[in-house]
Amino acid sequence: MNILEVKNLRKVYSSRLGGARVEALRDVNFTVEEGEYVAVMGESGSGKTTLLNILAALDKPTGGAVLLDGKDLSKIRESSMAAFRRDNLGFVFQDFNLLDTFTLEDNIYLPLVLAGKTYKEMSSRLKPLADRLGISELLRKYPYEVSGGQKQRAAVARAMITEPRLLLADEPTGALDSRASDELLRLFAQINGRGQTVLMVTHSVRAASSAGRVLFIKDGEVFHQIYRGGDSDEQLYQKVSDTLTLIATGGHRQ
């Protein structure tokens, strides 16, 4: 079953005076099945950030459609959009986006507070999640009191506590050292193993090679995609590296 469908997606940006036009996305088509773990890669300026913003319902396409569980995101009323994002999408950012004046616990609770949930329900959701993510002993600490890897685990908990249909990650390992990155990628694999659908935008070959499928964007189009199949992380790493070299040297679409 497809949880996400991207159909003939286009995005054109125009200058304020109506002069220069930049086509950031052109005729992008792909689907994501429920329970998949997909990484999106591409050079700077390829359109992958624009794509993520549209998938997150933070921007609207010029043409085409994005359907989440069959619902066209562009048809959702602006007044209902914040609630739709909160109820259906989880977000993990490169720079964590935690509030320094809130404890980790309160940061994680925030989307449920905005949704009007009771403390009892919030607490019952957090306990097993915090145990799984290894942050139970850190919940009363503030973001400036913990490491980058621990901050990102708290950010993952905040994204997961709403039980989203789709987890979107934007360069989640970008601000982490190699050890914390590896821990986070193992965590993502575990989350996906429990059935969570994940779509991650990344520059990191290491991060992409932890996914089940890697989608490559070039010049606003889907250039190629690789399925893990029976490959190990190391084998997928090599295939991803080879494809990025092909893109960088002007290779043709496959």
PDB file of C-alpha atoms in Angstrom:
ATOM      1  CA  MET A   1       0.000   0.000   0.000  1.00  0.00           C
ATOM      2  CA  ASN A   2       1.363   3.423  -0.967  1.00  0.00           C
ATOM      3  CA  ILE A   3       1.330   5.920   1.885  1.00  0.00           C
ATOM      4  CA  LEU A   4       2.868   8.699  -0.234  1.00  0.00           C
ATOM      5  CA  GLU A   5       2.308   9.448  -3.928  1.00  0.00           C
ATOM      6  CA  VAL A   6       4.164  12.203  -5.783  1.00  0.00           C
ATOM      7  CA  LYS A   7       2.632  12.852  -9.200  1.00  0.00           C
ATOM      8  CA  ASN A   8       4.056  15.079 -11.975  1.00  0.00           C
ATOM      9  CA  LEU A   9       5.388  17.484  -9.359  1.00  0.00           C
ATOM     10  CA  ARG A  10       6.641  20.885 -10.568  1.00  0.00           C
ATOM     11  CA  LYS A  11       7.886  23.895  -8.678  1.00  0.00           C
ATOM     12  CA  VAL A  12       8.805  27.174 -10.385  1.00  0.00           C
ATOM     13  CA  TYR A  13      10.121  30.168  -8.483  1.00  0.00           C
ATOM     14  CA  SER A  14       9.814  33.639  -9.988  1.00  0.00           C
ATOM     15  CA  SER A  15      11.587  36.800  -8.926  1.00  0.00           C
ATOM     16  CA  ARG A  16       9.478  39.412  -7.177  1.00  0.00           C
ATOM     17  CA  LEU A  17       9.390  41.553 -10.308  1.00  0.00           C
ATOM     18  CA  GLY A  18       8.349  38.605 -12.472  1.00  0.00           C
ATOM     19  CA  GLY A  19      11.659  38.373 -14.308  1.00  0.00           C
ATOM     20  CA  ALA A  20      13.895  35.330 -13.798  1.00  0.00           C
ATOM     21  CA  ARG A  21      12.156  31.979 -13.376  1.00  0.00           C
ATOM     22  CA  VAL A  22      13.839  28.980 -11.789  1.00  0.00           C
ATOM     23  CA  GLU A  23      12.358  25.522 -12.262  1.00  0.00           C
ATOM     24  CA  ALA A  24      13.352  23.777  -9.029  1.00  0.00           C
ATOM     25  CA  LEU A  25      11.337  20.608  -9.720  1.00  0.00           C
ATOM     26  CA  ARG A  26      10.116  19.251 -13.042  1.00  0.00           C
ATOM     27  CA  ASP A  27       7.812  16.269 -13.472  1.00  0.00           C
ATOM     28  CA  VAL A  28       8.884  14.381 -10.326  1.00  0.00           C
ATOM     29  CA  ASN A  29       7.102  11.059  -9.857  1.00  0.00           C
ATOM     30  CA  PHE A  30       7.586   8.407  -7.171  1.00  0.00           C
ATOM     31  CA  THR A  31       5.693   6.540  -4.471  1.00  0.00           C
ATOM     32  CA  VAL A  32       6.593   5.411  -0.953  1.00  0.00           C
ATOM     33  CA  GLU A  33       5.024   2.277   0.467  1.00  0.00           C
ATOM     34  CA  GLU A  34       3.896   2.026   4.058  1.00  0.00           C
ATOM     35  CA  GLY A  35       6.834   0.855   6.180  1.00  0.00           C
ATOM     36  CA  GLU A  36       9.523   1.889   3.671  1.00  0.00           C
ATOM     37  CA  TYR A  37      12.735   3.706   4.571  1.00  0.00           C
ATOM     38  CA  VAL A  38      13.711   5.995   1.679  1.00  0.00           C
ATOM     39  CA  ALA A  39      16.724   8.307   1.426  1.00  0.00           C
ATOM     40  CA  VAL A  40      16.763  11.213  -1.042  1.00  0.00           C
ATOM     41  CA  MET A  41      20.122  12.443  -2.312  1.00  0.00           C
ATOM     42  CA  GLY A  42      21.349  15.049  -4.762  1.00  0.00           C
ATOM     43  CA  GLU A  43      23.867  17.826  -5.193  1.00  0.00           C
ATOM     44  CA  SER A  44      23.236  21.297  -3.763  1.00  0.00           C
ATOM     45  CA  GLY A  45      20.636  22.983  -5.940  1.00  0.00           C
ATOM     46  CA  SER A  46      19.243  19.684  -7.232  1.00  0.00           C
ATOM     47  CA  GLY A  47      15.778  20.363  -5.792  1.00  0.00           C
ATOM     48  CA  LYS A  48      15.776  17.926  -2.883  1.00  0.00           C
ATOM     49  CA  THR A  49      15.167  20.614  -0.240  1.00  0.00           C
ATOM     50  CA  THR A  50      12.313  22.045  -2.307  1.00  0.00           C
ATOM     51  CA  LEU A  51      10.904  18.535  -2.570  1.00  0.00           C
ATOM     52  CA  LEU A  52      11.113  18.032   1.196  1.00  0.00           C
ATOM     53  CA  ASN A  53       9.387  21.355   1.856  1.00  0.00           C
ATOM     54  CA  ILE A  54       6.510  20.357  -0.415  1.00  0.00           C
ATOM     55  CA  LEU A  55       6.238  16.895   1.158  1.00  0.00           C
ATOM     56  CA  ALA A  56       6.136  18.607   4.565  1.00  0.00           C
ATOM     57  CA  ALA A  57       3.302  20.855   3.344  1.00  0.00           C
ATOM     58  CA  LEU A  58       5.489  23.901   4.033  1.00  0.00           C
ATOM     59  CA  ASP A  59       5.380  24.930   0.371  1.00  0.00           C
ATOM     60  CA  LYS A  60       2.912  24.350  -2.455  1.00  0.00           C
ATOM     61  CA  PRO A  61       3.800  22.976  -5.881  1.00  0.00           C
ATOM     62  CA  THR A  62       3.334  24.904  -9.114  1.00  0.00           C
ATOM     63  CA  GLY A  63       1.891  21.776 -10.692  1.00  0.00           C
ATOM     64  CA  GLY A  64       1.253  18.136  -9.906  1.00  0.00           C
ATOM     65  CA  ALA A  65       0.210  16.709  -6.569  1.00  0.00           C
ATOM     66  CA  VAL A  66       1.424  15.122  -3.335  1.00  0.00           C
ATOM     67  CA  LEU A  67      -0.963  12.629  -1.771  1.00  0.00           C
ATOM     68  CA  LEU A  68      -0.584  11.337   1.772  1.00  0.00           C
ATOM     69  CA  ASP A  69      -2.910   8.396   2.370  1.00  0.00           C
ATOM     70  CA  GLY A  70      -4.749   9.529  -0.767  1.00  0.00           C
ATOM     71  CA  LYS A  71      -5.266  13.101   0.500  1.00  0.00           C
ATOM     72  CA  ASP A  72      -3.976  15.887  -1.749  1.00  0.00           C
ATOM     73  CA  LEU A  73      -1.891  18.197   0.458  1.00  0.00           C
ATOM     74  CA  SER A  74      -2.584  21.219  -1.745  1.00  0.00           C
ATOM     75  CA  LYS A  75      -6.332  20.846  -1.107  1.00  0.00           C
ATOM     76  CA  ILE A  76      -6.041  21.163   2.670  1.00  0.00           C
ATOM     77  CA  ARG A  77      -7.282  24.497   3.988  1.00  0.00           C
ATOM     78  CA  GLU A  78      -4.635  26.820   5.388  1.00  0.00           C
ATOM     79  CA  SER A  79      -6.561  26.985   8.661  1.00  0.00           C
ATOM     80  CA  SER A  80      -6.323  23.196   9.005  1.00  0.00           C
ATOM     81  CA  MET A  81      -2.735  22.757   7.795  1.00  0.00           C
ATOM     82  CA  ALA A  82      -0.926  23.082  11.142  1.00  0.00           C
ATOM     83  CA  ALA A  83      -3.161  20.433  12.710  1.00  0.00           C
ATOM     84  CA  PHE A  84      -2.737  18.168   9.673  1.00  0.00           C
ATOM     85  CA  ARG A  85       1.075  18.377   9.912  1.00  0.00           C
ATOM     86  CA  ARG A  86       0.990  17.749  13.667  1.00  0.00           C
ATOM     87  CA  ASP A  87      -1.276  14.715  13.338  1.00  0.00           C
ATOM     88  CA  ASN A  88       0.297  13.080  10.270  1.00  0.00           C
ATOM     89  CA  LEU A  89       3.916  14.174   9.906  1.00  0.00           C
ATOM     90  CA  GLY A  90       6.919  13.909  12.204  1.00  0.00           C
ATOM     91  CA  PHE A  91       9.977  16.121  11.622  1.00  0.00           C
ATOM     92  CA  VAL A  92      13.624  15.606  12.531  1.00  0.00           C
ATOM     93  CA  PHE A  93      15.925  18.529  11.673  1.00  0.00           C
ATOM     94  CA  GLN A  94      19.692  18.884  11.362  1.00  0.00           C
ATOM     95  CA  ASP A  95      19.873  21.504  14.119  1.00  0.00           C
ATOM     96  CA  PHE A  96      17.420  19.726  16.479  1.00  0.00           C
ATOM     97  CA  ASN A  97      15.053  22.747  16.841  1.00  0.00           C
ATOM     98  CA  LEU A  98      14.711  22.235  20.597  1.00  0.00           C
ATOM     99  CA  LEU A  99      13.682  25.100  22.900  1.00  0.00           C
ATOM    100  CA  ASP A 100      16.510  25.822  25.355  1.00  0.00           C
ATOM    101  CA  THR A 101      14.134  27.100  28.039  1.00  0.00           C
ATOM    102  CA  PHE A 102      12.205  23.778  28.061  1.00  0.00           C
ATOM    103  CA  THR A 103      13.432  20.475  29.463  1.00  0.00           C
ATOM    104  CA  LEU A 104      13.783  17.612  27.001  1.00  0.00           C
ATOM    105  CA  GLU A 105      10.537  16.200  28.418  1.00  0.00           C
ATOM    106  CA  ASP A 106       8.639  19.426  27.762  1.00  0.00           C
ATOM    107  CA  ASN A 107      10.158  19.726  24.276  1.00  0.00           C
ATOM    108  CA  ILE A 108       8.918  16.233  23.470  1.00  0.00           C
ATOM    109  CA  TYR A 109       5.473  16.935  24.910  1.00  0.00           C
ATOM    110  CA  LEU A 110       5.035  20.154  22.913  1.00  0.00           C
ATOM    111  CA  PRO A 111       3.140  18.766  19.868  1.00  0.00           C
ATOM    112  CA  LEU A 112       0.779  16.857  22.173  1.00  0.00           C
ATOM    113  CA  VAL A 113       0.200  19.977  24.286  1.00  0.00           C
ATOM    114  CA  LEU A 114      -0.726  21.840  21.105  1.00  0.00           C
ATOM    115  CA  ALA A 115      -3.081  18.978  20.231  1.00  0.00           C
ATOM    116  CA  GLY A 116      -4.836  19.335  23.598  1.00  0.00           C
ATOM    117  CA  LYS A 117      -3.819  15.937  25.017  1.00  0.00           C
ATOM    118  CA  THR A 118      -3.986  15.296  28.771  1.00  0.00           C
ATOM    119  CA  TYR A 119      -0.841  14.905  30.864  1.00  0.00           C
ATOM    120  CA  LYS A 120      -1.803  11.290  31.582  1.00  0.00           C
ATOM    121  CA  GLU A 121      -1.936  10.445  27.872  1.00  0.00           C
ATOM    122  CA  MET A 122       1.290  12.334  27.150  1.00  0.00           C
ATOM    123  CA  SER A 123       3.096  10.547  29.959  1.00  0.00           C
ATOM    124  CA  SER A 124       1.825   7.123  28.852  1.00  0.00           C
ATOM    125  CA  ARG A 125       3.138   7.755  25.339  1.00  0.00           C
ATOM    126  CA  LEU A 126       6.500   9.118  26.424  1.00  0.00           C
ATOM    127  CA  LYS A 127       7.610   6.403  28.850  1.00  0.00           C
ATOM    128  CA  PRO A 128       7.962   3.490  26.368  1.00  0.00           C
ATOM    129  CA  LEU A 129       9.312   5.849  23.692  1.00  0.00           C
ATOM    130  CA  ALA A 130      11.974   7.308  25.997  1.00  0.00           C
ATOM    131  CA  ASP A 131      12.977   3.799  27.082  1.00  0.00           C
ATOM    132  CA  ARG A 132      13.387   2.709  23.458  1.00  0.00           C
ATOM    133  CA  LEU A 133      15.419   5.792  22.578  1.00  0.00           C
ATOM    134  CA  GLY A 134      17.614   5.552  25.672  1.00  0.00           C
ATOM    135  CA  ILE A 135      16.774   9.014  27.050  1.00  0.00           C
ATOM    136  CA  SER A 136      14.665   8.154  30.126  1.00  0.00           C
ATOM    137  CA  GLU A 137      17.353   9.454  32.496  1.00  0.00           C
ATOM    138  CA  LEU A 138      17.740  12.705  30.547  1.00  0.00           C
ATOM    139  CA  LEU A 139      14.154  13.964  30.412  1.00  0.00           C
ATOM    140  CA  ARG A 140      14.533  16.558  33.190  1.00  0.00           C
ATOM    141  CA  LYS A 141      17.687  18.019  31.631  1.00  0.00           C
ATOM    142  CA  TYR A 142      17.748  21.052  29.345  1.00  0.00           C
ATOM    143  CA  PRO A 143      19.103  20.896  25.766  1.00  0.00           C
ATOM    144  CA  TYR A 144      22.291  22.783  26.716  1.00  0.00           C
ATOM    145  CA  GLU A 145      23.053  20.102  29.324  1.00  0.00           C
ATOM    146  CA  VAL A 146      23.202  17.145  26.911  1.00  0.00           C
ATOM    147  CA  SER A 147      25.259  16.080  23.890  1.00  0.00           C
ATOM    148  CA  GLY A 148      24.328  16.561  20.238  1.00  0.00           C
ATOM    149  CA  GLY A 149      23.433  12.892  19.880  1.00  0.00           C
ATOM    150  CA  GLN A 150      21.184  13.074  22.951  1.00  0.00           C
ATOM    151  CA  LYS A 151      19.518  16.224  21.605  1.00  0.00           C
ATOM    152  CA  GLN A 152      18.789  14.437  18.344  1.00  0.00           C
ATOM    153  CA  ARG A 153      17.304  11.472  20.200  1.00  0.00           C
ATOM    154  CA  ALA A 154      15.007  13.889  22.013  1.00  0.00           C
ATOM    155  CA  ALA A 155      14.101  15.448  18.653  1.00  0.00           C
ATOM    156  CA  VAL A 156      13.284  11.976  17.309  1.00  0.00           C
ATOM    157  CA  ALA A 157      11.090  11.351  20.367  1.00  0.00           C
ATOM    158  CA  ARG A 158       9.255  14.636  19.734  1.00  0.00           C
ATOM    159  CA  ALA A 159       8.688  13.586  16.103  1.00  0.00           C
ATOM    160  CA  MET A 160       7.513  10.090  17.072  1.00  0.00           C
ATOM    161  CA  ILE A 161       5.271  10.896  20.045  1.00  0.00           C
ATOM    162  CA  THR A 162       2.418  11.996  17.763  1.00  0.00           C
ATOM    163  CA  GLU A 163       2.546   8.550  16.074  1.00  0.00           C
ATOM    164  CA  PRO A 164       2.937  10.116  12.613  1.00  0.00           C
ATOM    165  CA  ARG A 165       2.039   8.421   9.357  1.00  0.00           C
ATOM    166  CA  LEU A 166       5.305   9.671   7.818  1.00  0.00           C
ATOM    167  CA  LEU A 167       8.574  10.631   9.496  1.00  0.00           C
ATOM    168  CA  LEU A 168      10.532  13.269   7.533  1.00  0.00           C
ATOM    169  CA  ALA A 169      14.208  13.813   8.349  1.00  0.00           C
ATOM    170  CA  ASP A 170      16.258  16.710   6.976  1.00  0.00           C
ATOM    171  CA  GLU A 171      20.017  15.991   7.190  1.00  0.00           C
ATOM    172  CA  PRO A 172      19.512  14.355  10.629  1.00  0.00           C
ATOM    173  CA  THR A 173      23.195  13.429  11.022  1.00  0.00           C
ATOM    174  CA  GLY A 174      24.523  16.763   9.727  1.00  0.00           C
ATOM    175  CA  ALA A 175      25.365  18.246  13.147  1.00  0.00           C
ATOM    176  CA  LEU A 176      26.596  15.001  14.740  1.00  0.00           C
ATOM    177  CA  ASP A 177      30.011  13.376  15.053  1.00  0.00           C
ATOM    178  CA  SER A 178      30.566   9.957  13.485  1.00  0.00           C
ATOM    179  CA  ARG A 179      29.740   7.981  16.630  1.00  0.00           C
ATOM    180  CA  ALA A 180      26.498   9.875  17.295  1.00  0.00           C
ATOM    181  CA  SER A 181      25.623   9.595  13.586  1.00  0.00           C
ATOM    182  CA  ASP A 182      26.020   5.814  13.664  1.00  0.00           C
ATOM    183  CA  GLU A 183      23.880   5.601  16.816  1.00  0.00           C
ATOM    184  CA  LEU A 184      21.152   7.713  15.195  1.00  0.00           C
ATOM    185  CA  LEU A 185      21.166   5.623  12.021  1.00  0.00           C
ATOM    186  CA  ARG A 186      20.819   2.441  14.072  1.00  0.00           C
ATOM    187  CA  LEU A 187      17.917   4.118  15.854  1.00  0.00           C
ATOM    188  CA  PHE A 188      16.241   4.996  12.554  1.00  0.00           C
ATOM    189  CA  ALA A 189      16.650   1.380  11.404  1.00  0.00           C
ATOM    190  CA  GLN A 190      14.987   0.190  14.618  1.00  0.00           C
ATOM    191  CA  ILE A 191      12.139   2.688  14.246  1.00  0.00           C
ATOM    192  CA  ASN A 192      11.623   1.587  10.648  1.00  0.00           C
ATOM    193  CA  GLY A 193      11.803  -2.049  11.749  1.00  0.00           C
ATOM    194  CA  ARG A 194       8.768  -1.396  13.961  1.00  0.00           C
ATOM    195  CA  GLY A 195       6.802  -0.279  10.891  1.00  0.00           C
ATOM    196  CA  GLN A 196       7.416   3.493  10.807  1.00  0.00           C
ATOM    197  CA  THR A 197       7.641   4.951   7.286  1.00  0.00           C
ATOM    198  CA  VAL A 198      10.726   7.183   6.981  1.00  0.00           C
ATOM    199  CA  LEU A 199      11.836   9.603   4.262  1.00  0.00           C
ATOM    200  CA  MET A 200      15.231  11.203   4.828  1.00  0.00           C
ATOM    201  CA  VAL A 201      16.994  13.901   2.808  1.00  0.00           C
ATOM    202  CA  THR A 202      20.762  13.644   3.223  1.00  0.00           C
ATOM    203  CA  HIS A 203      24.162  14.491   1.736  1.00  0.00           C
ATOM    204  CA  SER A 204      25.737  11.622   3.683  1.00  0.00           C
ATOM    205  CA  VAL A 205      26.493   8.416   1.777  1.00  0.00           C
ATOM    206  CA  ARG A 206      26.744   6.644   5.140  1.00  0.00           C
ATOM    207  CA  ALA A 207      23.262   7.796   6.117  1.00  0.00           C
ATOM    208  CA  ALA A 208      21.745   6.943   2.733  1.00  0.00           C
ATOM    209  CA  SER A 209      23.248   3.451   2.783  1.00  0.00           C
ATOM    210  CA  SER A 210      21.226   2.662   5.921  1.00  0.00           C
ATOM    211  CA  ALA A 211      17.945   3.062   3.991  1.00  0.00           C
ATOM    212  CA  GLY A 212      16.006   0.481   2.028  1.00  0.00           C
ATOM    213  CA  ARG A 213      15.891   2.627  -1.111  1.00  0.00           C
ATOM    214  CA  VAL A 214      17.886   5.627  -2.293  1.00  0.00           C
ATOM    215  CA  LEU A 215      16.304   8.152  -4.660  1.00  0.00           C
ATOM    216  CA  PHE A 216      18.620  10.516  -6.543  1.00  0.00           C
ATOM    217  CA  ILE A 217      17.482  13.978  -7.653  1.00  0.00           C
ATOM    218  CA  LYS A 218      19.357  15.875 -10.366  1.00  0.00           C
ATOM    219  CA  ASP A 219      18.318  19.192 -11.933  1.00  0.00           C
ATOM    220  CA  GLY A 220      14.854  18.919 -10.425  1.00  0.00           C
ATOM    221  CA  GLU A 221      14.148  15.403 -11.724  1.00  0.00           C
ATOM    222  CA  VAL A 222      14.404  11.837 -10.451  1.00  0.00           C
ATOM    223  CA  PHE A 223      17.721  10.724 -11.945  1.00  0.00           C
ATOM    224  CA  HIS A 224      17.940   7.174 -10.612  1.00  0.00           C
ATOM    225  CA  GLN A 225      17.001   4.991  -7.663  1.00  0.00           C
ATOM    226  CA  ILE A 226      18.621   2.040  -5.939  1.00  0.00           C
ATOM    227  CA  TYR A 227      16.852  -0.648  -3.933  1.00  0.00           C
ATOM    228  CA  ARG A 228      18.770  -2.381  -1.163  1.00  0.00           C
ATOM    229  CA  GLY A 229      17.501  -5.861  -1.978  1.00  0.00           C
ATOM    230  CA  GLY A 230      19.884  -8.258  -0.238  1.00  0.00           C
ATOM    231  CA  ASP A 231      22.788  -5.794  -0.137  1.00  0.00           C
ATOM    232  CA  SER A 232      24.673  -5.047   3.054  1.00  0.00           C
ATOM    233  CA  ASP A 233      25.221  -1.448   4.170  1.00  0.00           C
ATOM    234  CA  GLU A 234      28.737  -1.642   2.693  1.00  0.00           C
ATOM    235  CA  GLN A 235      27.485  -2.874  -0.694  1.00  0.00           C
ATOM    236  CA  LEU A 236      24.777  -0.223  -0.819  1.00  0.00           C
ATOM    237  CA  TYR A 237      27.365   2.394   0.204  1.00  0.00           C
ATOM    238  CA  GLN A 238      29.451   1.515  -2.855  1.00  0.00           C
ATOM    239  CA  LYS A 239      26.447   1.686  -5.192  1.00  0.00           C
ATOM    240  CA  VAL A 240      25.408   5.071  -3.783  1.00  0.00           C
ATOM    241  CA  SER A 241      28.971   6.387  -4.156  1.00  0.00           C
ATOM    242  CA  ASP A 242      29.146   5.178  -7.766  1.00  0.00           C
ATOM    243  CA  THR A 243      25.831   6.870  -8.601  1.00  0.00           C
ATOM    244  CA  LEU A 244      26.924  10.165  -7.036  1.00  0.00           C
ATOM    245  CA  THR A 245      30.126  10.022  -9.104  1.00  0.00           C
ATOM    246  CA  LEU A 246      28.025   9.460 -12.223  1.00  0.00           C
ATOM    247  CA  ILE A 247      25.880  12.499 -11.353  1.00  0.00           C
ATOM    248  CA  ALA A 248      28.930  14.660 -10.652  1.00  0.00           C
ATOM    249  CA  THR A 249      30.567  13.723 -13.969  1.00  0.00           C
ATOM    250  CA  GLY A 250      27.474  14.473 -16.030  1.00  0.00           C
ATOM    251  CA  GLY A 251      26.158  10.955 -16.441  1.00  0.00           C
ATOM    252  CA  HIS A 252      22.838  10.329 -18.169  1.00  0.00           C
ATOM    253  CA  ARG A 253      19.544   9.366 -16.530  1.00  0.00           C
ATOM    254  CA  GLN A 254      18.902   5.665 -16.102  1.00  0.00           C
TER     255      GLN A 254
END
